Coordinates of C-alpha atoms and ligand atoms in Angstrom, one line a residue:
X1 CA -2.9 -62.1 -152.2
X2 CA -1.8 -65.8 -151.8
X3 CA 1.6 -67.3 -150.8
X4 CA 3.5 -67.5 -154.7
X5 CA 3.0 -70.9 -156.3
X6 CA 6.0 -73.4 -156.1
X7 CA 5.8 -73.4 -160.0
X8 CA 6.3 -69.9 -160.1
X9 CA 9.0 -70.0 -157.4
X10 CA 12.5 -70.1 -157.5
X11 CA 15.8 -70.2 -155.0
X12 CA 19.2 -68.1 -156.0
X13 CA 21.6 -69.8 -153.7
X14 CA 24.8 -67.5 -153.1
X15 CA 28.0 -69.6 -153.0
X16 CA 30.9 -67.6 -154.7
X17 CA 32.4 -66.3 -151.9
X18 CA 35.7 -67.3 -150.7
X19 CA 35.5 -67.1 -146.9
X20 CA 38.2 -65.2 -146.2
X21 CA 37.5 -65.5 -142.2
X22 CA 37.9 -68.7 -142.8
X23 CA 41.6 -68.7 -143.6
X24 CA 41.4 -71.6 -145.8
X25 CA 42.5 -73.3 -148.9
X26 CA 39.0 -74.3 -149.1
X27 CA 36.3 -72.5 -150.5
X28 CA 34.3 -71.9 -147.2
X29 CA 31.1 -73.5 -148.7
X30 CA 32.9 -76.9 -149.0
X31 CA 33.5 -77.2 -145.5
X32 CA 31.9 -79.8 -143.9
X33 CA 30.0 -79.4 -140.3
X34 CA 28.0 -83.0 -139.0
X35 CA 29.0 -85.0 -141.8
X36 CA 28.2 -82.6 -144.9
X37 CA 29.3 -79.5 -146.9
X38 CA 27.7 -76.2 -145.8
X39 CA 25.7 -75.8 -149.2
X40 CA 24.5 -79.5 -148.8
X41 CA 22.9 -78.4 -145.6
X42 CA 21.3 -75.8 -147.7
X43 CA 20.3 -77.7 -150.7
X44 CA 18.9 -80.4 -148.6
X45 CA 16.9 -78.3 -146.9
X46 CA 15.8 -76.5 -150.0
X47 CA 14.9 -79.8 -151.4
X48 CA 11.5 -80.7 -150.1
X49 CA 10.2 -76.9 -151.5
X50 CA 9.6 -78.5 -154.9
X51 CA 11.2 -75.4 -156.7
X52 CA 10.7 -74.3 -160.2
X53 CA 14.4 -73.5 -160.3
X54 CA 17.2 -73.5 -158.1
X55 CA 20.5 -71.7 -159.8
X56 CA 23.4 -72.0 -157.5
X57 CA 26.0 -68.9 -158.0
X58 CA 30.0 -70.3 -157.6
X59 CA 32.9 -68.4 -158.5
X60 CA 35.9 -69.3 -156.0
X61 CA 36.7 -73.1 -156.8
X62 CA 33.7 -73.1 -159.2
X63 CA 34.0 -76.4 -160.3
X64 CA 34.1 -78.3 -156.8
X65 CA 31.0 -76.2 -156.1
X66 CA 29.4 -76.6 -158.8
X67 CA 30.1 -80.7 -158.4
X68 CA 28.9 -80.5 -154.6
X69 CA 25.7 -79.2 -156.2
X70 CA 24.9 -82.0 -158.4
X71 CA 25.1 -84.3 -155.8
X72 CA 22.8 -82.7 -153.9
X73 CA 20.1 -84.0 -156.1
X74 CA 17.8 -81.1 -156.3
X75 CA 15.5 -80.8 -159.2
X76 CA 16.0 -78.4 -161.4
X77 CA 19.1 -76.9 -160.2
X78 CA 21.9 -75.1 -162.5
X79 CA 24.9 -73.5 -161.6
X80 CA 26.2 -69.8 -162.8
X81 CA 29.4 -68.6 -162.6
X82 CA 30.0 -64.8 -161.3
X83 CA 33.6 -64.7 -162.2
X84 CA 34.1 -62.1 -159.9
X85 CA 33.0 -61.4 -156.6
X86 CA 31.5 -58.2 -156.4
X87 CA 29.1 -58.4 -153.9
X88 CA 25.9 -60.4 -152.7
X89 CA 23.8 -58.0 -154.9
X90 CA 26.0 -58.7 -158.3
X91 CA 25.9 -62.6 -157.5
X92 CA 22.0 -62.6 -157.1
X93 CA 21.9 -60.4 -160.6
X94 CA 24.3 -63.7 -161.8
X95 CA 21.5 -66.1 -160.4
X96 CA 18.5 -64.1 -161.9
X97 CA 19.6 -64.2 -165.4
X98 CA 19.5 -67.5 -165.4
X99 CA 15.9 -68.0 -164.7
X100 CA 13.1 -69.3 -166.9
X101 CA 10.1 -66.7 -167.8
X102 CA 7.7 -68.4 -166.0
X103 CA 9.5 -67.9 -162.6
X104 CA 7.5 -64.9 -160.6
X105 CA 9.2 -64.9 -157.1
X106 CA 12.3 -65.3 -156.0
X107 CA 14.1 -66.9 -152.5
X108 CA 18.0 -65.6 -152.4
X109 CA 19.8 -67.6 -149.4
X110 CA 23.2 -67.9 -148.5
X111 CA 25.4 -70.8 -149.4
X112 CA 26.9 -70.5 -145.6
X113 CA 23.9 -71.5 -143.4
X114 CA 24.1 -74.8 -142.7
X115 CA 21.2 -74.8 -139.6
X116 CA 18.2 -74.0 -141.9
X117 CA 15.6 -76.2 -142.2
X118 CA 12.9 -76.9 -144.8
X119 CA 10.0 -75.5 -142.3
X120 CA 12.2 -72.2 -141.6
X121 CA 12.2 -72.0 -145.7
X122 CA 9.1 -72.7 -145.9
X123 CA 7.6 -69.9 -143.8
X124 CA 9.5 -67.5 -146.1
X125 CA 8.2 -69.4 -148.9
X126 CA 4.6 -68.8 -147.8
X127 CA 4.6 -66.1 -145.4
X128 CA 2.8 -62.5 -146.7
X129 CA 2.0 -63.0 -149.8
X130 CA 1.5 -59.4 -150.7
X131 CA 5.1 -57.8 -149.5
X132 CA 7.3 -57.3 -152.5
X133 CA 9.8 -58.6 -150.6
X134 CA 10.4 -60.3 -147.7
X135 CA 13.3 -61.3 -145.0
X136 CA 13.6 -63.6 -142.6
X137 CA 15.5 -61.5 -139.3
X138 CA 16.8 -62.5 -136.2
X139 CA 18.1 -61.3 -132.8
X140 CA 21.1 -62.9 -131.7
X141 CA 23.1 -62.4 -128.4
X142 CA 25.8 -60.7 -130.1
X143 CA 24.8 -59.1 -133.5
X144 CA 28.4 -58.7 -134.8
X145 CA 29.2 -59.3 -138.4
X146 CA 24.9 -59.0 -139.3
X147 CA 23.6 -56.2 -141.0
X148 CA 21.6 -54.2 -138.8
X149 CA 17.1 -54.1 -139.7
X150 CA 16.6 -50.3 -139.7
X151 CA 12.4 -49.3 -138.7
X152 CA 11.1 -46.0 -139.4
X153 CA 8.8 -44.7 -136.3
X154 CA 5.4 -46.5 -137.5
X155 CA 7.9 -49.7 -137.3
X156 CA 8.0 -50.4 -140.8
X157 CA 11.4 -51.9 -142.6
X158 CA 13.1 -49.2 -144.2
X159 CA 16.6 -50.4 -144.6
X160 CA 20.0 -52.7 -143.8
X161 CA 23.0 -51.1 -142.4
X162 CA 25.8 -53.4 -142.9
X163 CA 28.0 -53.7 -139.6
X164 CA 30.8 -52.0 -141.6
X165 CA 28.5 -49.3 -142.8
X166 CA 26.8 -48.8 -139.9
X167 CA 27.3 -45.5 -137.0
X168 CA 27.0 -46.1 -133.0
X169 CA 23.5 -45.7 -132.6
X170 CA 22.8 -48.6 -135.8
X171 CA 25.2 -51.1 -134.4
X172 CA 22.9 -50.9 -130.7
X173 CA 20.2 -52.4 -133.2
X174 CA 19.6 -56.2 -132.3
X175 CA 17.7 -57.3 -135.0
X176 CA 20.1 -58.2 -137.9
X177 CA 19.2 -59.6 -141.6
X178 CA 19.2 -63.1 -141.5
X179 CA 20.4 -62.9 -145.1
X180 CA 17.5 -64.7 -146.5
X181 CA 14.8 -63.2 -148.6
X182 CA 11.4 -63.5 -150.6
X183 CA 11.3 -61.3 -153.6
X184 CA 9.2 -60.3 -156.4
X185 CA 11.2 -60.8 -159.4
X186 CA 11.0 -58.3 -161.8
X187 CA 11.0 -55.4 -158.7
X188 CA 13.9 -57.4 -157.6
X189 CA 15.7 -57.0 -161.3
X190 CA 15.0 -53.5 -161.0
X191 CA 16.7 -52.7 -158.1
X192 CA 19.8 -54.5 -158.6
X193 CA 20.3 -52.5 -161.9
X194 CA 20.0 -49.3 -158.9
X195 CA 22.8 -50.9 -156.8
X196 CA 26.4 -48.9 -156.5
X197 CA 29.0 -49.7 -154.8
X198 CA 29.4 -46.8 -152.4
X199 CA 29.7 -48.5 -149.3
X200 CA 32.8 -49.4 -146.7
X201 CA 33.7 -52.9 -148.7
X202 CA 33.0 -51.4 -152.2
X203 CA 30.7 -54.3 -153.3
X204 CA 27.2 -54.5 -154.4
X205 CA 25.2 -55.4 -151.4
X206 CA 22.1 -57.3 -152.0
X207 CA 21.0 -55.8 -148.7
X208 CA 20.7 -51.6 -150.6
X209 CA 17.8 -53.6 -152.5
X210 CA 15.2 -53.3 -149.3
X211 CA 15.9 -49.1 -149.0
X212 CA 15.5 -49.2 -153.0
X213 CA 12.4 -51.2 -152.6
X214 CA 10.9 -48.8 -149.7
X215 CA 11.8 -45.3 -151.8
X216 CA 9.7 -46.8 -154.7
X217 CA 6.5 -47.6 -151.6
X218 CA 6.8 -51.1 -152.4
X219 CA 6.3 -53.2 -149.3
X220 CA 9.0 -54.8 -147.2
X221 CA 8.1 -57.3 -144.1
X222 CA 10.4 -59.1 -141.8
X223 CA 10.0 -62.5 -140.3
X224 CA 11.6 -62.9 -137.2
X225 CA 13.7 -66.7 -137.3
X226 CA 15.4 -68.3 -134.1
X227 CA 18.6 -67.4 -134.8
X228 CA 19.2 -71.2 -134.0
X229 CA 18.2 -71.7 -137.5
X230 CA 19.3 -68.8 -139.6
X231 CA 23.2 -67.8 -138.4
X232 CA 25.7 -67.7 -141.0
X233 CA 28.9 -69.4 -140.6
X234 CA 31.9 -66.9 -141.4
X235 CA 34.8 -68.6 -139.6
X236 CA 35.9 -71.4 -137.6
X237 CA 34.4 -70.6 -134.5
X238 CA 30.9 -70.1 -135.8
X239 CA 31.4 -74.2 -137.9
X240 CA 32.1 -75.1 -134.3
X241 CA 29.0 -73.6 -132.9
X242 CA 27.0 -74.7 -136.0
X243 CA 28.0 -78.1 -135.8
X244 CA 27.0 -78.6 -131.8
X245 CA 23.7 -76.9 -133.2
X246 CA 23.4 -80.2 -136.0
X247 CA 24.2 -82.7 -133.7
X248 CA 22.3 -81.9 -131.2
X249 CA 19.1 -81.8 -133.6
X250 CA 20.3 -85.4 -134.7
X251 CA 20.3 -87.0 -131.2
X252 CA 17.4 -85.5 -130.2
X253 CA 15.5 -87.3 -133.4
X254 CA 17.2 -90.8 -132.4
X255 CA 16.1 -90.2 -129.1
X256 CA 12.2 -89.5 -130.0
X257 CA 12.9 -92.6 -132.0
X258 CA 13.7 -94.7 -129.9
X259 CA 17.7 -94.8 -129.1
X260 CA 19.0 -94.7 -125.9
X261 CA 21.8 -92.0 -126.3
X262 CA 23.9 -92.3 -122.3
X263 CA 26.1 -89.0 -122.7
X264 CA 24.6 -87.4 -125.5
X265 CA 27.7 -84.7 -124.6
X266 CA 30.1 -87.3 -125.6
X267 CA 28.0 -88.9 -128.9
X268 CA 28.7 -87.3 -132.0
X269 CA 25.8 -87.8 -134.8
X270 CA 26.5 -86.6 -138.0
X271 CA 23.0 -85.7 -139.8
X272 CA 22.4 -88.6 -142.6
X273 CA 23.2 -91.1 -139.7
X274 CA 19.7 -93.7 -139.0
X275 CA 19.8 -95.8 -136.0
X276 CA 16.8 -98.4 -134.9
X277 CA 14.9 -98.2 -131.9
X278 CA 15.9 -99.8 -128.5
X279 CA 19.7 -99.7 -129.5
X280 CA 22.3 -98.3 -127.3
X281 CA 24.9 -95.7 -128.0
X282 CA 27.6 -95.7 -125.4
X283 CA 29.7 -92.6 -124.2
X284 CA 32.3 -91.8 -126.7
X285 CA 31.1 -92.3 -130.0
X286 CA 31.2 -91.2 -133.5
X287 CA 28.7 -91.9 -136.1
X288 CA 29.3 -90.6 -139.0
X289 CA 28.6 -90.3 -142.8
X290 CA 25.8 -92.6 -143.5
X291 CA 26.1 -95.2 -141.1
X292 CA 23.3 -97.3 -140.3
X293 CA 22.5 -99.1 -137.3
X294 CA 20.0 -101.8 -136.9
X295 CA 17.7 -102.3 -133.6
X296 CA 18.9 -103.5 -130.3
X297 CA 22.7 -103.0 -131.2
X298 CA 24.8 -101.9 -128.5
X299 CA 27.6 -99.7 -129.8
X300 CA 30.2 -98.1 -127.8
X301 CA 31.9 -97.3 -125.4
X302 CA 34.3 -95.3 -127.9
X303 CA 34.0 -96.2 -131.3
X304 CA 34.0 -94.5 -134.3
X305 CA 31.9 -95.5 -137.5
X306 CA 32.5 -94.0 -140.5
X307 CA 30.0 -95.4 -143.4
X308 CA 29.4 -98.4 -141.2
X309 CA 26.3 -100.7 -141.6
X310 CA 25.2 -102.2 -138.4
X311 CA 22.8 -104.7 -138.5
X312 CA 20.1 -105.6 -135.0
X313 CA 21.7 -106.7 -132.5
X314 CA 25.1 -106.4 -133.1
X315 CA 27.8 -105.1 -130.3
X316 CA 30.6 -102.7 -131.0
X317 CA 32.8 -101.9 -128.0
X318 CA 35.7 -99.2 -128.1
X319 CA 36.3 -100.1 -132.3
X320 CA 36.6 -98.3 -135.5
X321 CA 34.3 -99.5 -138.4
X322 CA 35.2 -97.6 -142.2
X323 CA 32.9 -99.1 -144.7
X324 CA 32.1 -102.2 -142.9
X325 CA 29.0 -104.1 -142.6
X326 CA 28.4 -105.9 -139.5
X327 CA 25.8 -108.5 -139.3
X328 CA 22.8 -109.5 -136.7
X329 CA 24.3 -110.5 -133.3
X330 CA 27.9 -110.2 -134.3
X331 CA 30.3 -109.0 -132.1
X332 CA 33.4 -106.4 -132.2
X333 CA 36.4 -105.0 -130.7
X334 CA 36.8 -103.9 -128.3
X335 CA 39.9 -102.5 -130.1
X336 CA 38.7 -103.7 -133.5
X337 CA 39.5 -102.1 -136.9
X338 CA 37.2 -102.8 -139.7
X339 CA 38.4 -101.3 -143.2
X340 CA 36.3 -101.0 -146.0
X341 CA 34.7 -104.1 -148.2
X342 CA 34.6 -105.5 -144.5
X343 CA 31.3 -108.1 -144.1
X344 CA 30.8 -110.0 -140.6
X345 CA 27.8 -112.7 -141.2
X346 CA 25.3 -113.6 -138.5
X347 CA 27.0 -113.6 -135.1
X348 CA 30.8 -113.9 -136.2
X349 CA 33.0 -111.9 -134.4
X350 CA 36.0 -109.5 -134.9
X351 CA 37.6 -109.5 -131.2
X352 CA 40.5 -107.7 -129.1
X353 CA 43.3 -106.0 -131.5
X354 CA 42.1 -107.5 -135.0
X355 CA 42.4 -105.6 -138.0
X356 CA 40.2 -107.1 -141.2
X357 CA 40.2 -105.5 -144.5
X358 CA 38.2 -106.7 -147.7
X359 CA 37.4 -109.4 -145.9
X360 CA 34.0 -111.6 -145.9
X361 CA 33.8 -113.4 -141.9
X362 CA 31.0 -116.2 -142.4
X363 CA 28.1 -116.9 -139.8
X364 CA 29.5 -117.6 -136.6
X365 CA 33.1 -117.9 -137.9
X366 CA 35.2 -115.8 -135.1
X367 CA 38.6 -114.1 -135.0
X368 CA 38.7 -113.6 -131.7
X369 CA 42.3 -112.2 -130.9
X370 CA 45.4 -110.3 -132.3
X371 CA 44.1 -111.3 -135.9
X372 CA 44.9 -109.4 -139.5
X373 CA 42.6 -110.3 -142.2
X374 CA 43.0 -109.0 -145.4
X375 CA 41.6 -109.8 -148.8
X376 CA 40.3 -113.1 -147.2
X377 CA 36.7 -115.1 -147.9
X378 CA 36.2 -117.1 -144.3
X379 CA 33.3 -119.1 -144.3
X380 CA 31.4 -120.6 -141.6
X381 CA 31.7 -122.1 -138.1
X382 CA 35.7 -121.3 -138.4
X383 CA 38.0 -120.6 -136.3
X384 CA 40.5 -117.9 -136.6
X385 CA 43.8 -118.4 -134.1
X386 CA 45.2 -115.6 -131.6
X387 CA 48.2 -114.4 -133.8
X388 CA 47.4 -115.4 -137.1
X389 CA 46.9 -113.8 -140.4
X390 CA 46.6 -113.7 -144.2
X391 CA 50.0 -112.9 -145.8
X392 CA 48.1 -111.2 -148.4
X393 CA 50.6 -108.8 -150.2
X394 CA 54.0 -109.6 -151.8
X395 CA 55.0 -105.9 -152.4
X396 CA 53.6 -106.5 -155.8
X397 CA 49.9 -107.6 -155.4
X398 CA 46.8 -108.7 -153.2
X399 CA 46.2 -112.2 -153.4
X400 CA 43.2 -114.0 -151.7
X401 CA 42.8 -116.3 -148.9
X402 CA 39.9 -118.6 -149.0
X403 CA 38.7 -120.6 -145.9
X404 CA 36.2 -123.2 -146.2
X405 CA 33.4 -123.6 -143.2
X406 CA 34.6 -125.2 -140.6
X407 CA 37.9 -125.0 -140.7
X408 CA 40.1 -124.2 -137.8
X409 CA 43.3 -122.3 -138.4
X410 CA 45.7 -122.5 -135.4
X411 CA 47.7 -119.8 -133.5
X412 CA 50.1 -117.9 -135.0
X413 CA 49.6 -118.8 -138.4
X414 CA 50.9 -117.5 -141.8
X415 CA 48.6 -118.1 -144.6
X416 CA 50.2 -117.2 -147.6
X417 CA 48.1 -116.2 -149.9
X418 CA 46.9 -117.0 -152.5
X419 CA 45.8 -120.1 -150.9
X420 CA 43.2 -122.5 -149.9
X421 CA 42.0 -123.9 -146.6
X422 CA 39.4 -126.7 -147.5
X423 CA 36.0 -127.8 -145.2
X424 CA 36.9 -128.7 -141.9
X425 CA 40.2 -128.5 -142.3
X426 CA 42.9 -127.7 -139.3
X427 CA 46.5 -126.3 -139.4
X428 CA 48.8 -126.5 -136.7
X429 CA 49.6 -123.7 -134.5
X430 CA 53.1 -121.7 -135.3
X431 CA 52.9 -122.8 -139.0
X432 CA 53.4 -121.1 -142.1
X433 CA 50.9 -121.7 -144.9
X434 CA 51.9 -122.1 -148.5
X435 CA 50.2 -124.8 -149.9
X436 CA 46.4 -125.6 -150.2
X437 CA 45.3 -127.4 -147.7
X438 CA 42.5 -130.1 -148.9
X439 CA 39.4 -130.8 -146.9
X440 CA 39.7 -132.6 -143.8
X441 CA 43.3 -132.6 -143.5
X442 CA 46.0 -131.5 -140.9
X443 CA 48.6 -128.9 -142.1
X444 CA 51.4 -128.5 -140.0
X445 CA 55.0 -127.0 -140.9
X446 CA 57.7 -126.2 -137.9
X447 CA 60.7 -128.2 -137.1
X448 CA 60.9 -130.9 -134.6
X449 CA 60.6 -129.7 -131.1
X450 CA 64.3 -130.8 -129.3
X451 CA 64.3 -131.5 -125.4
X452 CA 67.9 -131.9 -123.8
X453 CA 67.3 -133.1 -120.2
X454 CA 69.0 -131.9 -117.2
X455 CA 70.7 -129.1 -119.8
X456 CA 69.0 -126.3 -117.7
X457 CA 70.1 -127.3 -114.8
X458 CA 73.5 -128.1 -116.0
X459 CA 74.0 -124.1 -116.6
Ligands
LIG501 C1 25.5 -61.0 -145.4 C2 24.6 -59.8 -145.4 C3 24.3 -59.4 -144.0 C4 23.6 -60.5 -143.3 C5 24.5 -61.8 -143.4 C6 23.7 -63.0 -142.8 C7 25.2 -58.5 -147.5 C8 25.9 -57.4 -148.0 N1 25.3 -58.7 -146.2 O1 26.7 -60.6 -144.8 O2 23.4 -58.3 -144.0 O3 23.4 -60.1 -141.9 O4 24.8 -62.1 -144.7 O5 24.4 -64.1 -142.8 O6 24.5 -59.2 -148.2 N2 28.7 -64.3 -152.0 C9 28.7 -64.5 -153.4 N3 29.3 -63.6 -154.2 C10 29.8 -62.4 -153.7 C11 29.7 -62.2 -152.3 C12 29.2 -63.2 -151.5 O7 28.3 -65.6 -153.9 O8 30.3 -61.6 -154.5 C13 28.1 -65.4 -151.2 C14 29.1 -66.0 -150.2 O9 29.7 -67.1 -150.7 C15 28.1 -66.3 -149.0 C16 27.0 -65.4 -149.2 O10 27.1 -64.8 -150.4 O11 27.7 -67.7 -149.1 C17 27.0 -64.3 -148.1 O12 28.2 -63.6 -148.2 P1 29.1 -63.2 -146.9 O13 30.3 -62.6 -147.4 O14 29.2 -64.3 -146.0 O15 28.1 -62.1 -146.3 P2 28.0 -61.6 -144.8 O16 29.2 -60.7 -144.6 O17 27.9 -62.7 -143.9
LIG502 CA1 27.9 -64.9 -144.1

């Protein structure tokens, strides 16, 4: 027999749980590890499989779940609630009610293992077509928490002990159920319906299905699965370990694509992050969410971008960029702060200690010291002052700045907004801005400097 047709295949993705090793408020599939949720890992990597179907089972903070699910963007994908949690076994029944007739095999995987990749999924996909059922095992370094494979003497699966189930001579077993499985359908159906819950937790364990399988001589095969792609994540510890695991995947792609990563120990790459060939990431940095980097941008030391769009050949040194957009050849920090709605033309620049928030910086315009920028639309070719910045909220409202090109606003400058600084205009260093200033013209407001002579030495 063939690998099962994609049309006729279908993924029950088990998310109900709680996560009570966890010791969260947080439903332990919303946690996020590298930048997503633990079931976005999941659904993304499901994704590419072209499924018939994929139901996804939530109970504990069902409607969070069920919302992280949509935006995965899977085709096909429904949710079904299992109101209680009675056991891997009873949530898969949940999943399989929901299918459509057509569906003839079945993939159950967990909603907690964020390290499994399309090819891993696709093996189980594919793999022995005539097994009734499948599962992808594993040996780790410490099997603790797995269910244990149980072979009879010709080597054949015959069972899954879980850990809690399981006497001395079980728990010595290394290889442990991955928790992922191929089945046939309707055998599948008719073993659940055989599940009790006569075990040391009391729940309906998915895992009784392989020995109900076996007694009826239906087939079972394992897969063996680096455990690098296949370990569950049941507490903090193992999110930890999971997320070094992600990371590490994601600067090793940048690096076959072209990025020079210095300390990759120190670099942390969240998955979704794209960066362009021949750029530089400095020691200490954090690129997160979808940020984008363009080619030949230097970026680092320590900085954090969160959502950032870097464009080619831009430098960010020791800075933090939220939503911003940085533009070719411009320059920040170091000890920049970029907020959201933040857009630096072609070579402008955000220097030492400036903060900038919804705030457009025109080509070549510069800020270059102890700046705040809020709410402001600079233009091009000006010239931000050390000290200065838009007085842009009355305790009531934003209100908007507006700086022609060219203008040149002096040092320590108050320009109370809303106002208007026209082309080419200058104003005068210490001076507080009320007024529009028209183009060409000086703007100047502090009093007349007084000079007493010989007072000094008078005293
Ligand atoms: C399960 C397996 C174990 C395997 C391990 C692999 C069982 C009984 N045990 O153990 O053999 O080695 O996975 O990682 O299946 N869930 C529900 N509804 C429920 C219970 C669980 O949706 O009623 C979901 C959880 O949210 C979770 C997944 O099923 O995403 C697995 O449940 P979990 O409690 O983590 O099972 P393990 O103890 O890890
Ligand atoms: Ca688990």
């Amino acid at each position: 027999m063939t690998a099962p047709r994609r049309d006729e295949l279908a993924a029950v993705v088990l998310a109900a749980g709680m996560g009570t090793r966890f010791r969260s408020d947080v439903a332990k599939v919303m946690h996020r590890v590298a930048g997503r949720t633990m079931l976005r890992h999941v659904l993304d990597a499901l994704r590419p499989l072209g499924l018939r179907q994929v139901v996804v089972v939530v109970g504990h903070q069902a409607q969070e779940v069920a919302g992280e699910a949509a935006q995965a963007e899977v085709d096909h994908l429904v949710t079904v609630l299992q109101e209680e949690q009675l056991g891997t076994g009873h949530a898969t029944a949940q999943g399989l009610a929901l299918l459509d007739d057509a569906v003839r095999h079945v993939l159950v995987v967990p909603g907690d293992t964020p390290l499994l990749t399309p090819a891993t999924l696709e093996r189980l996909a594919d793999g022995d077509g005539e097994a009734t059922a499948t599962l992808l095992t594993t040996e780790p370094e410490d099997p603790g928490g797995y269910g244990r494979i149980i072979h009879d003497d010709a080597g054949a699966v015959v069972g899954i002990v879980e850990e809690t189930d399981a006497s001395g001579e079980e728990l010595a077993v290394r290889e442990v159920n991955a928790g992922m499985y191929r089945f046939e359908r309707a055998a599948l159906a008719a073993s659940l319906r055989q599940l009790d819950t006569d075990n040391a937790q009391g729940e309906q364990y998915l895992t009784d299905v392989v020995s109900i399988l076996v007694g009826r001589g239906e087939t079972v095969r394992a897969l063996p699965a680096p455990f690098s792609e296949v370990s569950g994540v049941n507490d903090r510890g193992e999110l930890a370990t999971a997320g070094h695991v992600l990371r590490q995947r994601a600067l090793e792609r940048l690096m076959r694509q072209g990025v020079t990563v210095i300390d990759p120990a120190t670099t942390y790459v969240d998955v979704g992050v794209t960066v362009g060939r021949d750029t530089v990431l400095l020691p200490g940095c954090l690129l997160e969410g979808d940020t984008t980097v363009g080619e030949r941008a230097t970026i680092g030391p320590y900085s954090r971008l969160v959502d950032a769009h870097v464009e080619d050949g831009a430098r960010v040194a020791q800075s933090h960029v939220i939503a911003a957009s940085i533009g070719p050849q411009a320059d920040v920090g170091p000890f920049a702060y970029l907020r959201p709605g933040t857009r630096l033309e072609r070579r402008a620049k955000a220097g030492a200690f400036v903060e900038m928030k919804n705030t457009t910086l025109g080509e070549a315009s510069k800020a270059p010291h102890l700046a705040y920028l809020g709410d402001a639309r600079v233009g091009r070719n000006v010239n931000f002052g050390a000290g200065s910045i838009t007085v842009n909220y009355d305790g009531f409202d934003k209100h908007e700045t507006v700086i022609e090109d060219g203008a040149f606003v002096g040092s320590d400058n108050m320009l109370v907004a809303p106002v208007h600084i026209g082309r080419g205009a200058v104003t005068g260093a210490g001076s507080v801005i009320t007024h529009d200033v028209p183009d060409d013209a000086l703007a100047l407001e502090r009093s007349e400097q007084r000079t007493l002579a010989g007072w000094a030495a008078r005293r």
